[in-house]
XYZ file of C-alpha atoms in Angstrom:
298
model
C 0.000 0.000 0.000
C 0.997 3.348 -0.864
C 2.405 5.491 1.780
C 1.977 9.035 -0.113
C 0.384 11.400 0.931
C -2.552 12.553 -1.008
C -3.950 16.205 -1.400
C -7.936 15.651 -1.697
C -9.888 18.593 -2.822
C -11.745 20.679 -0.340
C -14.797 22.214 -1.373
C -14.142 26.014 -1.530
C -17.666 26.963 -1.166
C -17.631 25.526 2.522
C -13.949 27.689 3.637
C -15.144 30.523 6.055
C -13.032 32.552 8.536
C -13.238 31.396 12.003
C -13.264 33.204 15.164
C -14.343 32.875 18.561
C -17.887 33.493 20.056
C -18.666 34.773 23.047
C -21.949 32.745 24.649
C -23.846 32.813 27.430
C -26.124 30.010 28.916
C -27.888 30.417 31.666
C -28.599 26.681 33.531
C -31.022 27.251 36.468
C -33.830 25.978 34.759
C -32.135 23.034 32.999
C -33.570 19.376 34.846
C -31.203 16.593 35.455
C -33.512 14.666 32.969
C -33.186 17.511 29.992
C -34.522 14.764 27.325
C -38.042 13.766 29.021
C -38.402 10.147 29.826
C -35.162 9.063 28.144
C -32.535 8.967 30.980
C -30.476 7.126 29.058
C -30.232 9.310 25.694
C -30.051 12.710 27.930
C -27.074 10.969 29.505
C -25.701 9.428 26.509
C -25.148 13.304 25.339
C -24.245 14.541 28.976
C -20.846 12.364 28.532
C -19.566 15.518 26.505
C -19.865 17.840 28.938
C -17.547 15.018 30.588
C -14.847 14.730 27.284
C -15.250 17.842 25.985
C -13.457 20.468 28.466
C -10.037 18.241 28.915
C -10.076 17.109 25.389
C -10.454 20.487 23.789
C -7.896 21.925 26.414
C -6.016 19.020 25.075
C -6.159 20.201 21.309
C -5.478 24.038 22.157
C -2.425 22.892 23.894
C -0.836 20.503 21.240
C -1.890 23.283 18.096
C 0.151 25.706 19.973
C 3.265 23.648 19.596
C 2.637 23.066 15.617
C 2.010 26.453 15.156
C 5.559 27.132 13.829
C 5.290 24.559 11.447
C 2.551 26.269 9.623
C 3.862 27.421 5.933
C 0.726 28.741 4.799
C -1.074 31.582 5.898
C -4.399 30.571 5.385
C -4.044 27.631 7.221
C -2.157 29.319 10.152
C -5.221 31.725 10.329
C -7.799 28.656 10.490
C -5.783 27.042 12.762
C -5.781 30.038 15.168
C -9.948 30.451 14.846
C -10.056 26.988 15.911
C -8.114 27.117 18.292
C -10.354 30.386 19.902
C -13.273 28.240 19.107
C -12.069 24.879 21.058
C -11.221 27.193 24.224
C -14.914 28.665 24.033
C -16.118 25.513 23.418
C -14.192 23.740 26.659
C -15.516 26.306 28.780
C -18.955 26.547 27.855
C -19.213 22.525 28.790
C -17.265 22.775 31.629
C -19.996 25.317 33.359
C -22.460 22.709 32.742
C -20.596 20.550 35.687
C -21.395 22.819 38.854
C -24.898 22.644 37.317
C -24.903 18.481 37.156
C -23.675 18.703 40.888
C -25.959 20.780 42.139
C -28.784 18.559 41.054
C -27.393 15.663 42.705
C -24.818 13.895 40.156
C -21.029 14.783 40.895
C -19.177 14.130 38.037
C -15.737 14.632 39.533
C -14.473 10.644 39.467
C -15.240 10.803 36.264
C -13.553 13.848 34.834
C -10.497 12.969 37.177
C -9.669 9.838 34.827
C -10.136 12.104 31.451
C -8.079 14.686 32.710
C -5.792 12.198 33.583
C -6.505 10.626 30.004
C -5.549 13.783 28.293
C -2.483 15.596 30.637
C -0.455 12.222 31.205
C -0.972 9.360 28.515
C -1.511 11.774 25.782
C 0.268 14.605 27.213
C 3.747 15.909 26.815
C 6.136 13.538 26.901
C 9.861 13.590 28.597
C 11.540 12.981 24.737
C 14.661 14.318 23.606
C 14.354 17.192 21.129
C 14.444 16.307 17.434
C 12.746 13.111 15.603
C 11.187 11.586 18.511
C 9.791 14.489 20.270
C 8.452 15.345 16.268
C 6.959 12.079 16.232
C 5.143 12.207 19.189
C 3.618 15.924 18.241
C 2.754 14.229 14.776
C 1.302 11.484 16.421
C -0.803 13.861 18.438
C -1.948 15.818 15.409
C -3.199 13.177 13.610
C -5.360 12.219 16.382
C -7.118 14.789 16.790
C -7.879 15.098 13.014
C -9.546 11.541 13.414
C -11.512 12.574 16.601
C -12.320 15.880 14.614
C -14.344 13.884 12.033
C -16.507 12.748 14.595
C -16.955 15.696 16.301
C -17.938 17.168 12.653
C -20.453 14.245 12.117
C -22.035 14.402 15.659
C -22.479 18.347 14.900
C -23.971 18.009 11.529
C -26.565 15.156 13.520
C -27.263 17.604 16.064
C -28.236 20.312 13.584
C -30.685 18.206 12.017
C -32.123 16.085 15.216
C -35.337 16.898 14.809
C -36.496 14.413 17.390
C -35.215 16.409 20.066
C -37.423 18.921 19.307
C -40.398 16.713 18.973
C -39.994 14.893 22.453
C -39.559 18.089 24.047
C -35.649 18.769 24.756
C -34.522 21.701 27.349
C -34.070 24.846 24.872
C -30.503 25.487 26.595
C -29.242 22.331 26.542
C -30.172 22.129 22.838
C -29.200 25.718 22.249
C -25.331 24.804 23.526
C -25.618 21.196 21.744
C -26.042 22.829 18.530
C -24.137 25.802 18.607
C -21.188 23.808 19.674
C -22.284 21.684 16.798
C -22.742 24.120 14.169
C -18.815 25.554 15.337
C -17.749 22.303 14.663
C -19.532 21.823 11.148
C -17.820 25.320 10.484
C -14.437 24.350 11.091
C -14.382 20.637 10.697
C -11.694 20.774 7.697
C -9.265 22.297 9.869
C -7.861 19.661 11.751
C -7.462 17.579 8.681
C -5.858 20.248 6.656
C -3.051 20.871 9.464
C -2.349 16.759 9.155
C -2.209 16.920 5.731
C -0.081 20.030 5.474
C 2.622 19.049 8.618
C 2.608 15.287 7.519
C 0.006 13.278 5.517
C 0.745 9.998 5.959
C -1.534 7.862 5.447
C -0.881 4.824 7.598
C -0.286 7.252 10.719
C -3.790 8.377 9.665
C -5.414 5.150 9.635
C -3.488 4.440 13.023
C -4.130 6.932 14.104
C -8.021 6.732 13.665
C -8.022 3.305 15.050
C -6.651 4.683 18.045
C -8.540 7.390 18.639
C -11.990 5.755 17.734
C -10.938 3.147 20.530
C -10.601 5.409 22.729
C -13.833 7.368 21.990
C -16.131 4.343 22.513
C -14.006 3.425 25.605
C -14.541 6.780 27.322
C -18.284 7.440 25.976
C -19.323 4.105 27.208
C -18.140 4.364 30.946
C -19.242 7.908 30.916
C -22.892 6.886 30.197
C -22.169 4.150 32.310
C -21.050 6.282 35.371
C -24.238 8.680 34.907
C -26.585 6.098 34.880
C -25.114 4.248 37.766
C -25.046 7.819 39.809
C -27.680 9.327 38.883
C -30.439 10.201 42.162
C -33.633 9.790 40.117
C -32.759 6.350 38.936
C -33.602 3.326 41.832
C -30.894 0.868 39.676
C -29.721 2.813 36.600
C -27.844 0.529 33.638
C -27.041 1.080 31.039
C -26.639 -1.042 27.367
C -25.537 -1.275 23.524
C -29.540 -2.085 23.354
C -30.697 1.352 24.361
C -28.048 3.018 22.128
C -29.372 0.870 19.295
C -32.387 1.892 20.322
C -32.724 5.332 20.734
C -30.794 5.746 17.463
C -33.805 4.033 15.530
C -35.871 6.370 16.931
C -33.747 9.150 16.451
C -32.233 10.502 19.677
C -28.877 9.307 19.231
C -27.084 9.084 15.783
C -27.920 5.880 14.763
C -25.616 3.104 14.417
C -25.724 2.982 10.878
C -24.667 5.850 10.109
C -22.209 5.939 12.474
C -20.146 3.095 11.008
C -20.742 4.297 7.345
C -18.120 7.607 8.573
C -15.648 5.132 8.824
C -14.548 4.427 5.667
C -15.273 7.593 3.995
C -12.590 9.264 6.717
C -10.648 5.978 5.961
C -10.915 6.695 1.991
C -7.645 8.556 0.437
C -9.658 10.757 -1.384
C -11.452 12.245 1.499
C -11.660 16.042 2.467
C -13.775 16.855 5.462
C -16.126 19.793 3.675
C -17.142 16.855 1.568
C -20.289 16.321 4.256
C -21.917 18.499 6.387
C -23.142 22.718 5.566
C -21.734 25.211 6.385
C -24.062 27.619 5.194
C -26.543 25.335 7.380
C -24.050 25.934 10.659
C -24.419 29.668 9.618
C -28.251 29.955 9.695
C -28.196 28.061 13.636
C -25.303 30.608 14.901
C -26.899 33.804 13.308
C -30.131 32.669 15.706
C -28.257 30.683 18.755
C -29.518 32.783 21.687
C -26.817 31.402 23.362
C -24.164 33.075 20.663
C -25.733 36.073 20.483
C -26.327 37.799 24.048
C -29.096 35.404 25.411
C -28.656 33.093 28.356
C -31.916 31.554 27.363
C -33.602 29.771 23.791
């Protein structure tokens, strides 16, 4: 198998320039149980407020470092909106947590092992300067271009679950879900684009992917796990791949079908994240979001 890297074709109708927002939500009113009568899916989405803040810290920290190996300009501009984007992003979730606690679920345990997750394993490492402390950065970068295309396709879902809507979600927590969503529809080419540009290869890709997908369904699965298993309102919470299943038929949760067909399109060489998803779509939701524009409340 070839091992060169490939330059796929962005669609330059989906390019914008990306900056920061600053949004207010305003969680008093928000119940434990924001998805009524589905524990299980409301929880399923909580885990993010669990990932999110130490992973995106994560990403900020490790685009800093490959900032001087940016060549081109446009890039190193992207790469700087996203990176004001990912801090916003990290804090917004992480003021959801005071919120959890108050109602009676503590999600400290929890967040200890991903902070863990993200400072130590995948933090910096003591390497001597030169190819293995490159490597390791490299590494790094390519990971989070892998965990970026799921962040993209879990935005574009939210934009478009309807369902929530229907069954009644909490406007705030939907308002957040989606403009965090529609941010990451806007910039999802980014972290691609700084792989491809700083290294490209393709087999660190795949590995890459592999590793961080791993991780991803390691880490979402004990997160719903912990919440369900803590949570007050429940008298013997579980929960099980049959309820994902589940509430992704009915449209809660991305489904699973469409969740494994992302695979090999990220997988496929000629792949360019602004293939999928709208940016004029993530557009529309942010020039509304009451949360991005000076409301607390949707």
């Amino acid at each position: 198998m070839s091992n060169t890297p490939l330059a796929p074709a962005p669609v330059a109708s989906e390019h914008i320039d990306l900056a920061p927002r600053k949004v207010s939500f305003g969680w008093e009113d928000t119940p434990l149980h924001w998805l009524p009568n589905d524990p299980f899916a409301g929880h399923m989405i909580n885990v993010l407020h669990l990932l999110l803040p130490a992973g995106e810290r994560w990403f900020v920290h490790v685009y800093k470092q490959v900032l001087p190996y940016i060549e081109d300009e446009q890039l190193r501009a992207d790469v700087v909106g996203f990176i004001g984007q990912e801090a916003m992003h990290a804090a917004a979730h992480d003021d959801v947590l005071p919120h959890l606690k108050r109602l009676g679920l503590d999600p400290t345990p929890y967040t200890a092992q991903v902070d863990w997750l993200f400072e130590k394993l995948l933090g910096d490492r003591t390497l001597p300067p030169g190819r293995a402390r490159h490597w390791w950065l490299m590494e790094r970068v390519a990971m989070i271009a892998a965990i970026e295309h799921y962040t993209a396709f879990l935005g574009d879902w939210i934009l478009n679950a309807e369902e929530l809507d229907r069954r009644g979600a909490d406007p705030t927590m939907l308002d957040l879900l989606r403009w965090h969503g529609a941010e990451e529809v806007e910039h999802r080419s980014v972290a691609f684009d700084l792989f491809m540009h700083v290294d490209g290869n393709y087999r660190r890709r795949a590995r890459t992917w592999a590793t961080g997908f791993s991780a991803l369904v390691f880490l979402w699965q004990r997160g719903v796990r912990f919440f369900m298993e803590n949570d007050p309102h429940l008298v013997d919470g579980k929960a099980s791949f049959g309820q994902f299943f589940r509430a992704g038929q009915q449209g809660v949760l991305p489904s699973m079908g469409s969740m494994l067909k992302s695979v090999p399109k990220y997988l496929s060489r000629t792949y360019h994240p602004s293939q999928e998803g709208s940016t004029a779509q993530a557009a529309a939701y942010l020039a509304t979001s009451p949360g991005a524009n000076g409301g607390a409340k949707a």
